[in-house]
Short mmCIF file of C-alpha atoms in Angstrom, two decimals:
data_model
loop_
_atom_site.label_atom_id
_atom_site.label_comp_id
_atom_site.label_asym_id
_atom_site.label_seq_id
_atom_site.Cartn_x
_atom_site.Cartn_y
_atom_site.Cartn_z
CA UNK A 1419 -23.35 158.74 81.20
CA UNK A 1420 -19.56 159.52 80.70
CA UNK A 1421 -17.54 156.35 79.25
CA UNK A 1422 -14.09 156.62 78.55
CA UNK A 1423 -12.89 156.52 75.33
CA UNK A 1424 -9.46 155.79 75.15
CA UNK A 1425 -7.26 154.50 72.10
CA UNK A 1426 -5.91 151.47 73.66
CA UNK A 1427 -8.98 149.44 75.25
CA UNK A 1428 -10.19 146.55 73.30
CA UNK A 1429 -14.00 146.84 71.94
CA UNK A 1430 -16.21 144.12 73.30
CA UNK A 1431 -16.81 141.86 69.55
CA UNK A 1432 -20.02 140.74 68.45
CA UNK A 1433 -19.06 137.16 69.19
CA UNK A 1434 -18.19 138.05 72.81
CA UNK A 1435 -21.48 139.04 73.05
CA UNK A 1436 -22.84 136.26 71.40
CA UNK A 1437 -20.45 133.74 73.46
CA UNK A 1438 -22.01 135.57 76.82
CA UNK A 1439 -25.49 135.20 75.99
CA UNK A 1440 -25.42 131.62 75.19
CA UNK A 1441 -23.40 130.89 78.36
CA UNK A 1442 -26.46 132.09 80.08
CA UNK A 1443 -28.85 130.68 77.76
CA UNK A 1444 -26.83 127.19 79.07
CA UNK A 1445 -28.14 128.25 82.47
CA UNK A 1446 -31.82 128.33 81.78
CA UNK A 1447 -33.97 125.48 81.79
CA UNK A 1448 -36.19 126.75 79.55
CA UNK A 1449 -33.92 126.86 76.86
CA UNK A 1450 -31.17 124.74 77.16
CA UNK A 1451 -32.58 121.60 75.71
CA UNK A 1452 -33.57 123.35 72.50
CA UNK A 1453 -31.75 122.77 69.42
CA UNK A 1454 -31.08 126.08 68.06
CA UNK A 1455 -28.92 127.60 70.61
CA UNK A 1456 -29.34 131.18 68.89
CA UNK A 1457 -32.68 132.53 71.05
CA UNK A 1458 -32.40 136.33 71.06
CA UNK A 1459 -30.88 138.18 73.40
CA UNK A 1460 -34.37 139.64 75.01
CA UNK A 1461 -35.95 136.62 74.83
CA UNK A 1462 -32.21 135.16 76.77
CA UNK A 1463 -33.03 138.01 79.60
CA UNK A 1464 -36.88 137.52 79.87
CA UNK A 1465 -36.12 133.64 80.70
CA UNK A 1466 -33.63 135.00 82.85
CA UNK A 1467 -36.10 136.89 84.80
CA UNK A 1468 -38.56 134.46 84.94
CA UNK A 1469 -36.17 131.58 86.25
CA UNK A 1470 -34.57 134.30 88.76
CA UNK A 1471 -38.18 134.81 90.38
CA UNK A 1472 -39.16 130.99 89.81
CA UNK A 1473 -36.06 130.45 91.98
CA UNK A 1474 -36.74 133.22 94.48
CA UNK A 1475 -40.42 131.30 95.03
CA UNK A 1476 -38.85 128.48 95.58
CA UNK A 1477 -36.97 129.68 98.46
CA UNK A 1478 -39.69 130.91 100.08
CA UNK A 1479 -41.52 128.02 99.73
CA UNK A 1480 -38.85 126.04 100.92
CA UNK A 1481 -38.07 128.22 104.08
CA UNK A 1482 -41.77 128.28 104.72
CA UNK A 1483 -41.62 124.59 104.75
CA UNK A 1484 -38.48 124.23 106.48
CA UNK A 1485 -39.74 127.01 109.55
CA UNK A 1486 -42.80 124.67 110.31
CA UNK A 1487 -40.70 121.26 110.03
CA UNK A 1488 -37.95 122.72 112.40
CA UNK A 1489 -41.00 123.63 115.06
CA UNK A 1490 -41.57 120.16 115.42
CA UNK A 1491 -38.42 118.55 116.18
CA UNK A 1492 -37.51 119.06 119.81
CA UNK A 1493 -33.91 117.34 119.68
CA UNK A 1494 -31.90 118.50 116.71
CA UNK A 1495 -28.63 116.87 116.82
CA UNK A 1496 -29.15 113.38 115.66
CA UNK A 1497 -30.70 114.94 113.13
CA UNK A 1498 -28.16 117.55 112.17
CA UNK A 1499 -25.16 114.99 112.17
CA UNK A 1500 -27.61 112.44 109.77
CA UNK A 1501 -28.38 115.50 107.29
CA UNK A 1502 -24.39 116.29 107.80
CA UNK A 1503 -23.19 113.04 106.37
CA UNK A 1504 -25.79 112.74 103.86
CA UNK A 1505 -24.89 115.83 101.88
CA UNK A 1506 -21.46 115.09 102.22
CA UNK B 642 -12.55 128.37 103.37
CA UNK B 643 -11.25 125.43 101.55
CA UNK B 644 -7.91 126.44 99.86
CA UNK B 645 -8.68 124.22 97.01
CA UNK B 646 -11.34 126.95 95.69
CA UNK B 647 -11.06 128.69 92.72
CA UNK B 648 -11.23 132.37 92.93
CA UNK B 649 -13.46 132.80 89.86
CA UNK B 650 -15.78 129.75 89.19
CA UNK B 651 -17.49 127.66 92.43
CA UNK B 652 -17.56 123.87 92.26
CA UNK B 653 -20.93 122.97 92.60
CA UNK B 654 -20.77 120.23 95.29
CA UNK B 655 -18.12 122.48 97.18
CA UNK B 656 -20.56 125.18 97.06
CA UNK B 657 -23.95 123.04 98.32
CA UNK B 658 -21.27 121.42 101.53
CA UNK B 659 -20.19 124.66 102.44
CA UNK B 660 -23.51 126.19 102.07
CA UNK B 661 -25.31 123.33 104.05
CA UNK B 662 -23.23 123.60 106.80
CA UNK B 663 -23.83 127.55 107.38
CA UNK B 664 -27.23 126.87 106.84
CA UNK B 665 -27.67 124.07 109.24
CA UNK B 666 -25.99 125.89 111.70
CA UNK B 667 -27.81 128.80 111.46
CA UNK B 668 -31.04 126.67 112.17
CA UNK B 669 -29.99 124.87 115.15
CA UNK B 670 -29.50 128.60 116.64
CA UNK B 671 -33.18 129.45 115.28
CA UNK B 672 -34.41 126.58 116.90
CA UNK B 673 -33.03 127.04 120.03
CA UNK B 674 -34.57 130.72 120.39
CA UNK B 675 -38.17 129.35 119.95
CA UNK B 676 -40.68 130.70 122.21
CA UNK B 677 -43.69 128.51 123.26
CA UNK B 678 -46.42 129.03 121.17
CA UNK B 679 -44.83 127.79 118.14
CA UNK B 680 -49.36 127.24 116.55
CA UNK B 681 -49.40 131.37 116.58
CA UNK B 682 -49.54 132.07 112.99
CA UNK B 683 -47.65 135.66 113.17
CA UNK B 684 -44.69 133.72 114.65
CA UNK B 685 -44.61 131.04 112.16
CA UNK B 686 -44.41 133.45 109.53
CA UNK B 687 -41.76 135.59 111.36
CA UNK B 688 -39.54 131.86 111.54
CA UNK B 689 -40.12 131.56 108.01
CA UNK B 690 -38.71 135.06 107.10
CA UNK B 691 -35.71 134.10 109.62
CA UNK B 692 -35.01 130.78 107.85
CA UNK B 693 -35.55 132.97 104.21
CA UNK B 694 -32.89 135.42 105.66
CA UNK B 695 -30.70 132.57 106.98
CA UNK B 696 -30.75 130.60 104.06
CA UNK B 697 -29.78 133.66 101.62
CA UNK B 698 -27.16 135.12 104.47
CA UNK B 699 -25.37 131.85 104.23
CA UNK B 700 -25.31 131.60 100.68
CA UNK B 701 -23.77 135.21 100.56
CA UNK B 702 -21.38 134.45 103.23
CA UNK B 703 -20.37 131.07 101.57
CA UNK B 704 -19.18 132.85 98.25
CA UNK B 705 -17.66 136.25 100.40
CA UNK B 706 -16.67 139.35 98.51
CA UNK B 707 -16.06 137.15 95.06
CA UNK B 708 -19.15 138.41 93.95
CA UNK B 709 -20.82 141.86 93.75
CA UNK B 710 -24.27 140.24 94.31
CA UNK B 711 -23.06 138.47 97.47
CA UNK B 712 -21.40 141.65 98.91
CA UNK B 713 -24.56 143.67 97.93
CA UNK B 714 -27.04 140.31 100.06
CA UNK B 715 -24.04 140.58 102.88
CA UNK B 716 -24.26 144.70 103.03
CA UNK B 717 -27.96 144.36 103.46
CA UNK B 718 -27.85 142.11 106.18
CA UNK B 719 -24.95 144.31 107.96
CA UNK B 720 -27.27 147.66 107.79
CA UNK B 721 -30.03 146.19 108.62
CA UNK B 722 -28.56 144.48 111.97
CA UNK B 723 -26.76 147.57 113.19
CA UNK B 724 -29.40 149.83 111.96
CA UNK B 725 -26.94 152.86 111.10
CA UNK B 726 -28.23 153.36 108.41
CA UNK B 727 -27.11 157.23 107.94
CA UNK B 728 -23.68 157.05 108.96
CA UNK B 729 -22.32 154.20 106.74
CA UNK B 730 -22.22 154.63 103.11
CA UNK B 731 -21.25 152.09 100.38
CA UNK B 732 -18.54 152.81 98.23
CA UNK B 733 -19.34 152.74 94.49
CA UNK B 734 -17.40 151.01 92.48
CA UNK B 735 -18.12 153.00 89.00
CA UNK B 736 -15.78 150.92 86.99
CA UNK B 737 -14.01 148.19 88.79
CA UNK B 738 -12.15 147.02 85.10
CA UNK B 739 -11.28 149.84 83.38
CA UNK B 740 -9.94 148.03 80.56
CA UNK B 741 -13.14 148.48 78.18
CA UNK B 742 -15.42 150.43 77.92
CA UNK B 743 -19.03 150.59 79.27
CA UNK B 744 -20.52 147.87 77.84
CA UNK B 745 -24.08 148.49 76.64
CA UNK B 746 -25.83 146.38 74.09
CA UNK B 747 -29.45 146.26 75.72
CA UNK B 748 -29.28 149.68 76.93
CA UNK B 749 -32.39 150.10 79.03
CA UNK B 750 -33.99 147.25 77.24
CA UNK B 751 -37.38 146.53 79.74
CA UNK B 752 -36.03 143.11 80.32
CA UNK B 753 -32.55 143.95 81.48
CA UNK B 754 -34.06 146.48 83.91
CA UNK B 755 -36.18 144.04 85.42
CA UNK B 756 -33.00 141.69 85.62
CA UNK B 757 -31.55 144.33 87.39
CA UNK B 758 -33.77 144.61 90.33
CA UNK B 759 -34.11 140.88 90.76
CA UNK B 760 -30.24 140.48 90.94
CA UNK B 761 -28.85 141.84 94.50
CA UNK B 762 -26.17 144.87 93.52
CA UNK B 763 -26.70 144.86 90.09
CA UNK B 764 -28.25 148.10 89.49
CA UNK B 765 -24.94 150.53 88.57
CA UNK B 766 -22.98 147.68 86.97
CA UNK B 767 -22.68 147.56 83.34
CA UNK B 768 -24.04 144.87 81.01
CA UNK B 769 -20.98 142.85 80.90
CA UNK B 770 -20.96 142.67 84.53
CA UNK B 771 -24.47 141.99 85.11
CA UNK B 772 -24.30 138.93 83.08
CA UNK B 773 -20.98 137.32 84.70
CA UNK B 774 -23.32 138.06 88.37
CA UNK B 775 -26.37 136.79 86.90
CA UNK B 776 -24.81 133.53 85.95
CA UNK B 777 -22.77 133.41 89.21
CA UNK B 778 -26.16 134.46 91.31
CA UNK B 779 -28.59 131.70 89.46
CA UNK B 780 -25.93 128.85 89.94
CA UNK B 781 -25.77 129.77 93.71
CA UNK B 782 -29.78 129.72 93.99
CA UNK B 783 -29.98 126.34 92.59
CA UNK B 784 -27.53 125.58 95.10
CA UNK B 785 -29.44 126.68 97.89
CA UNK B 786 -32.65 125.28 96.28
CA UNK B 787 -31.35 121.93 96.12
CA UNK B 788 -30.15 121.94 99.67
CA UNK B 789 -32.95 123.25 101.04
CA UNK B 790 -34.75 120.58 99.48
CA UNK B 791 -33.08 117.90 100.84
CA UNK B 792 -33.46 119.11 104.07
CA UNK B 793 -37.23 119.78 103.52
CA UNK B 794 -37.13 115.84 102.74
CA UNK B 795 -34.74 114.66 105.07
CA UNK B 796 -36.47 116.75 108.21
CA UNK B 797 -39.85 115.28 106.94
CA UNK B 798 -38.97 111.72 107.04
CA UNK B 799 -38.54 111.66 111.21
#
């Protein structure tokens, strides 16, 4: 792998590193209520992983749920415009 | 496009409108191309991977070529429609900030491997970059997740 080595560029610090790792930690359910906020890295990416395909699961849940809910509604606009100004 | 969006972070409520509205949209058009026998069980699970597609197509589309994980969802979905796919190739972008180096720290760690093949586009990028998409990417699927869940609820009600 060729990385270029220049004089000028900045070196990535140990507290970037740090400061990137808890910013996804934040993200993760798992781990964000916990009081130490210094899990290790690897154990920052397996959550990671885990919540990623969690999430994924969900989606096809959802859109599983969603395809046999939409086959049962013949007229969609009422609903649409309700759903609309709901979210919004 | 709202011009009120910030090119680097995505307001969450922004992000779930915008997203809702694609979505919706893209569902009134799949539920005007049913056919008739809606009980076959091959053609509910063929709506279900159209409403999976739709969903993650307007995610992608909502958040445009921000993100390399949205461009990677939005290249899929271009290939696959116009089935070419010898003739177009994708561009690599080897280092799109060539400020810094290559930044490595869990080089070829098991995890971040995995983390690559779950993320869409995330498999040349270096560390650095994987993380900024990964946080991007989950913050968009809970997004989607909680829209899709309110229409789950709202469509069961009626």
């Amino acid at each position: 792998m060729s990385s270029r080595r220049s004089r000028g560029i900045p070196r990535i610090t140990d507290e970037q590193i740090i400061e990137l790792v808890s910013k996804l930690q934040q993200l993760l359910p798992e781990l964000r209520n916990r009081r130490s906020n210094k899990a290790s890295a690897s154990k920052v990416l397996q959550e990671t992983c885990n919540y990623v395909r969690s999430l994924h699961k969900e989606v096809d849940d959802l859109s599983d749920r969603l395809s046999r809910l939409l086959s049962t509604i013949d007229d969609d606009s009422p609903q649409a415009s309700i759903i609309r100004s709901l979210i919004n | 496009m709202s011009p009120s969006q910030q090119p680097t972070s995505t307001n969450p409520s922004s992000l779930k409108n915008q997203f809702a509205h694609r979505f919706i949209r893209a569902l009134k058009t799949l539920n005007h191309t049913k056919t008739g026998a809606a009980h076959d069980h091959n053609q509910m699970y063929r709506r279900s991977i159209r409403v999976k597609i739709a969903s993650y197509t307007a995610m992608a589309s909502v958040v445009g070529s921000r993100r390399a994980w949205s461009r990677a969802v939005l290249w899929k979905i271009i290939k696959r429609s116009r089935n070419q796919g010898l003739l177009l190739r994708k561009r690599k972008r080897r280092n799109p900030n060539p400020k810094r180096e290559d930044f490595n720290p869990f080089r070829n760690s098991g995890q971040e491997l995995k983390l690559r093949k779950l993320v869409p586009g995330a498999e040349t990028m270096d560390s650095w970059c994987l993380m900024g998409e990964t946080a991007d990417y989950i913050k968009c699927l809970v997004a989607q997740v909680e829209v899709m869940k309110t229409l789950v609820d709202l469509y069961s009600i009626t």
